[in-house]
Amino acid sequence: MSAIEKRSRQEWQELDKNHHLHPFTDHKELYEQRSRIITRADGVYIFDADGNKILDGMSGLWCVNAGYGRQELIDAATEQMKELPYYNNFFQCAHPPVIELSAMLQEVSQPQFNRVFFAGSGSESNDTIVRMVRTYWDLMGQPERHTIISRDNAYHGSTVAAASLGGMKAMHKQSGLPIPGIVHVDQPYWFGSDQSLSPDEFGLAAARTIEAKIKEVGADKVAAFIGEPVQGAGGVIVPPDSYWPEVQRICDEYGILLISDEVITGFGRLGEWFGADYFSTRPDFMPFAKGVTSGYLPLGGVMVSDRVADVLIDKAGEFFHGYTYSGHPVACAVAIANLKLIQRDQLVERIHDDIGPYLQQKWAALGDHPLVGDTRMVGLMGAFELVKNKSPLERFDDKQGVGGICRDHLIANGLCMRAVGNTIICAPPFILSHAEADELIETAWKALDLTQKTVSA
Ligand code: PXG
């Protein structure tokens, strides 16, 4: 029996308004229109309280990769809840789900990864990394290696350390961040630049801002570099091909640890198990969350390379860090079922060979629309940018809110995608069929036409 009352949309909206503070939300703006109440979901579709069926072009929040309503995930949770709903992994304890999942994660990741530390979210995973990185260098006898380099407009989470790693200035401004020892360099955003360099030249130049920062801070003071293989929340910034090889070269040359934030790109989003595989980097840490359970339950963690894990195990004594829900048994059981499902249905291969190329080709054709100045998509992670004029390139004034107008037309026509400024981003579930991909593109085109009408009215 459901624990949730049956109520009308209006009742839900009223209670929501009176009692619920939402994440990343301007509440005054929300109260002018009230929240959209999502009541159920199936496959790649979500349904709102009025019964509208909406194609979920964002996989929830980049996480429901296996799609909604997957019975094996539901069964895994139910069975584990009956068997052992909770036990901790502190004080020399462990349980089968956490052990089994640890071994599975080692199998799907690069050979330097044999160990995993669990958390409850991506933010907690990145906080864990800040502590591990600094502890590692302490134990290596180089405590002055303290500074972590990140990038402008990066998103690494909302806890204090994770938000400091992130490069979102508005977040920093609200709470006196970043914390000391975290600095930021350029993001590899070619379309957002003046485009005077070729994409490859620009990618090299962006990577070399890391090298310049290392020299500025002092090579003996830099501990690590963190980056999302493809920046997600910042607007699906796909780096030029030249970027990641140069980042890897710089990390190797200066001996600094490389953190590949796989919270969005992990578990197949780019058509490889991890973004690091897609871009051929060899990270020392991979934080993950979201897609590990396809979002069915909260779980995060950090893949820790042998380079770091061996030192922590050998020299740290007790590492004073952990969460009540580190390796929660029910979340781990769901993750195991989810990874088995991804393997059995060959969803990573499907993105690489089938639905990825299929959607990418159609997505690129959206670039023919007069409003679309750039399209990009790797695996099933894409964006298009709305511009006033293509040639010469003229952007919309942000104040016009064209991205938001387009997003509203998309949703009103049955497709959920997100606006980041004037960029529309897309990350559908891995199970998207060809027919659903066609529907996604047709709806996007229709919403673009409607946006053009609104803007020119
Ligand atoms: N790293 C990356 C790369 C992320 O995208 C986090 C860490 C933090 O994960 P948690 O589980 O603590 O949220 C994220 C989260 C958006 C949006 O609007 C993106 C995220 C979260 C909320 C909103 O695109 N990514």
GROMACS .gro file of N, CA and C and ligand atoms in nm, residues 24 58 61-62 120-124 126 155-158 162 228 230 232-234 261-264 287 289-290 418 420 425, ligand 1:
model
  115
   24PHE      N    1   1.819   2.476  -0.586
   24PHE     CA    2   1.847   2.564  -0.701
   24PHE      C    3   1.719   2.628  -0.756
   58MET      N    4   1.608   1.438  -2.016
   58MET     CA    5   1.717   1.464  -1.920
   58MET      C    6   1.743   1.345  -1.828
   61LEU      N    7   1.761   1.378  -1.366
   61LEU     CA    8   1.868   1.479  -1.361
   61LEU      C    9   1.997   1.406  -1.399
   62TRP      N   10   2.006   1.363  -1.523
   62TRP     CA   11   2.121   1.291  -1.580
   62TRP      C   12   2.141   1.156  -1.511
  120GLY      N   13   2.709   0.903  -0.039
  120GLY     CA   14   2.567   0.903  -0.071
  120GLY      C   15   2.531   0.983  -0.194
  121SER      N   16   2.627   1.061  -0.247
  121SER     CA   17   2.596   1.150  -0.358
  121SER      C   18   2.726   1.190  -0.427
  122GLY      N   19   2.713   1.261  -0.538
  122GLY     CA   20   2.830   1.312  -0.607
  122GLY      C   21   2.903   1.418  -0.525
  123SER      N   22   2.826   1.502  -0.458
  123SER     CA   23   2.888   1.607  -0.376
  123SER      C   24   2.973   1.545  -0.265
  124GLU      N   25   2.916   1.449  -0.196
  124GLU     CA   26   2.993   1.382  -0.089
  124GLU      C   27   3.116   1.313  -0.146
  126ASN      N   28   3.296   1.411  -0.397
  126ASN     CA   29   3.401   1.510  -0.423
  126ASN      C   30   3.459   1.566  -0.293
  155TYR      N   31   3.077   2.205  -1.257
  155TYR     CA   32   2.986   2.171  -1.147
  155TYR      C   33   3.032   2.041  -1.083
  156HIS      N   34   3.063   2.049  -0.954
  156HIS     CA   35   3.107   1.929  -0.883
  156HIS      C   36   3.023   1.902  -0.760
  157GLY      N   37   2.912   1.977  -0.743
  157GLY     CA   38   2.823   1.950  -0.631
  157GLY      C   39   2.798   2.072  -0.546
  158SER      N   40   2.722   2.053  -0.439
  158SER     CA   41   2.673   2.165  -0.359
  158SER      C   42   2.720   2.169  -0.215
  162ALA      N   43   3.267   2.066  -0.247
  162ALA     CA   44   3.229   2.039  -0.387
  162ALA      C   45   3.191   2.169  -0.459
  228GLU      N   46   3.526   1.755  -1.531
  228GLU     CA   47   3.425   1.665  -1.588
  228GLU      C   48   3.470   1.637  -1.731
  230VAL      N   49   3.308   1.581  -1.997
  230VAL     CA   50   3.227   1.680  -2.069
  230VAL      C   51   3.153   1.757  -1.961
  232GLY      N   52   2.878   1.912  -1.771
  232GLY     CA   53   2.735   1.886  -1.788
  232GLY      C   54   2.648   2.005  -1.753
  233ALA      N   55   2.634   2.032  -1.623
  233ALA     CA   56   2.545   2.139  -1.577
  233ALA      C   57   2.585   2.274  -1.635
  234GLY      N   58   2.713   2.288  -1.671
  234GLY     CA   59   2.760   2.414  -1.729
  234GLY      C   60   2.718   2.434  -1.873
  261ASP      N   61   3.575   1.365  -1.300
  261ASP     CA   62   3.445   1.363  -1.233
  261ASP      C   63   3.343   1.296  -1.325
  262GLU      N   64   3.309   1.171  -1.290
  262GLU     CA   65   3.226   1.086  -1.376
  262GLU      C   66   3.082   1.080  -1.327
  263VAL      N   67   3.040   1.179  -1.249
  263VAL     CA   68   2.906   1.173  -1.190
  263VAL      C   69   2.800   1.168  -1.301
  264ILE      N   70   2.821   1.242  -1.410
  264ILE     CA   71   2.728   1.234  -1.523
  264ILE      C   72   2.777   1.133  -1.627
  287PRO      N   73   3.517   1.017  -0.914
  287PRO     CA   74   3.392   1.025  -0.838
  287PRO      C   75   3.276   0.986  -0.929
  289ALA      N   76   2.820   0.884  -0.918
  289ALA     CA   77   2.692   0.883  -0.843
  289ALA      C   78   2.581   0.851  -0.943
  290LYS      N   79   2.475   0.927  -0.940
  290LYS     CA   80   2.366   0.923  -1.039
  290LYS      C   81   2.344   0.786  -1.108
  418ARG      N   82   1.659   2.081  -2.063
  418ARG     CA   83   1.688   2.187  -1.969
  418ARG      C   84   1.755   2.304  -2.041
  420VAL      N   85   2.027   2.604  -2.011
  420VAL     CA   86   2.137   2.666  -1.936
  420VAL      C   87   2.165   2.796  -2.010
  425ILE      N   88   1.998   2.167  -2.326
  425ILE     CA   89   2.078   2.045  -2.309
  425ILE      C   90   1.990   1.921  -2.302
  458PXG     N1   91   2.972   1.619  -1.018
  458PXG     C1   92   2.907   1.640  -1.134
  458PXG     C2   93   2.983   1.635  -1.261
  458PXG     C3   94   2.769   1.661  -1.134
  458PXG     O1   95   2.705   1.682  -1.250
  458PXG     C4   96   2.774   1.641  -0.893
  458PXG     C5   97   2.910   1.619  -0.899
  458PXG     C6   98   2.708   1.641  -0.758
  458PXG     O2   99   2.630   1.527  -0.743
  458PXG     P1  100   2.508   1.526  -0.636
  458PXG     O3  101   2.468   1.381  -0.635
  458PXG     O4  102   2.561   1.569  -0.507
  458PXG     O5  103   2.403   1.621  -0.688
  458PXG     C7  104   2.701   1.660  -1.010
  458PXG     C8  105   2.553   1.683  -1.002
  458PXG     C9  106   2.187   2.032  -1.348
  458PXG    C10  107   2.228   1.956  -1.226
  458PXG     O6  108   2.105   2.122  -1.332
  458PXG    C11  109   2.340   1.875  -1.228
  458PXG    C12  110   2.378   1.809  -1.113
  458PXG    C13  111   2.302   1.821  -0.997
  458PXG    C14  112   2.190   1.902  -0.996
  458PXG    C15  113   2.152   1.972  -1.110
  458PXG     O7  114   2.236   2.003  -1.457
  458PXG     N2  115   2.493   1.734  -1.118
   0.00000   0.00000   0.00000
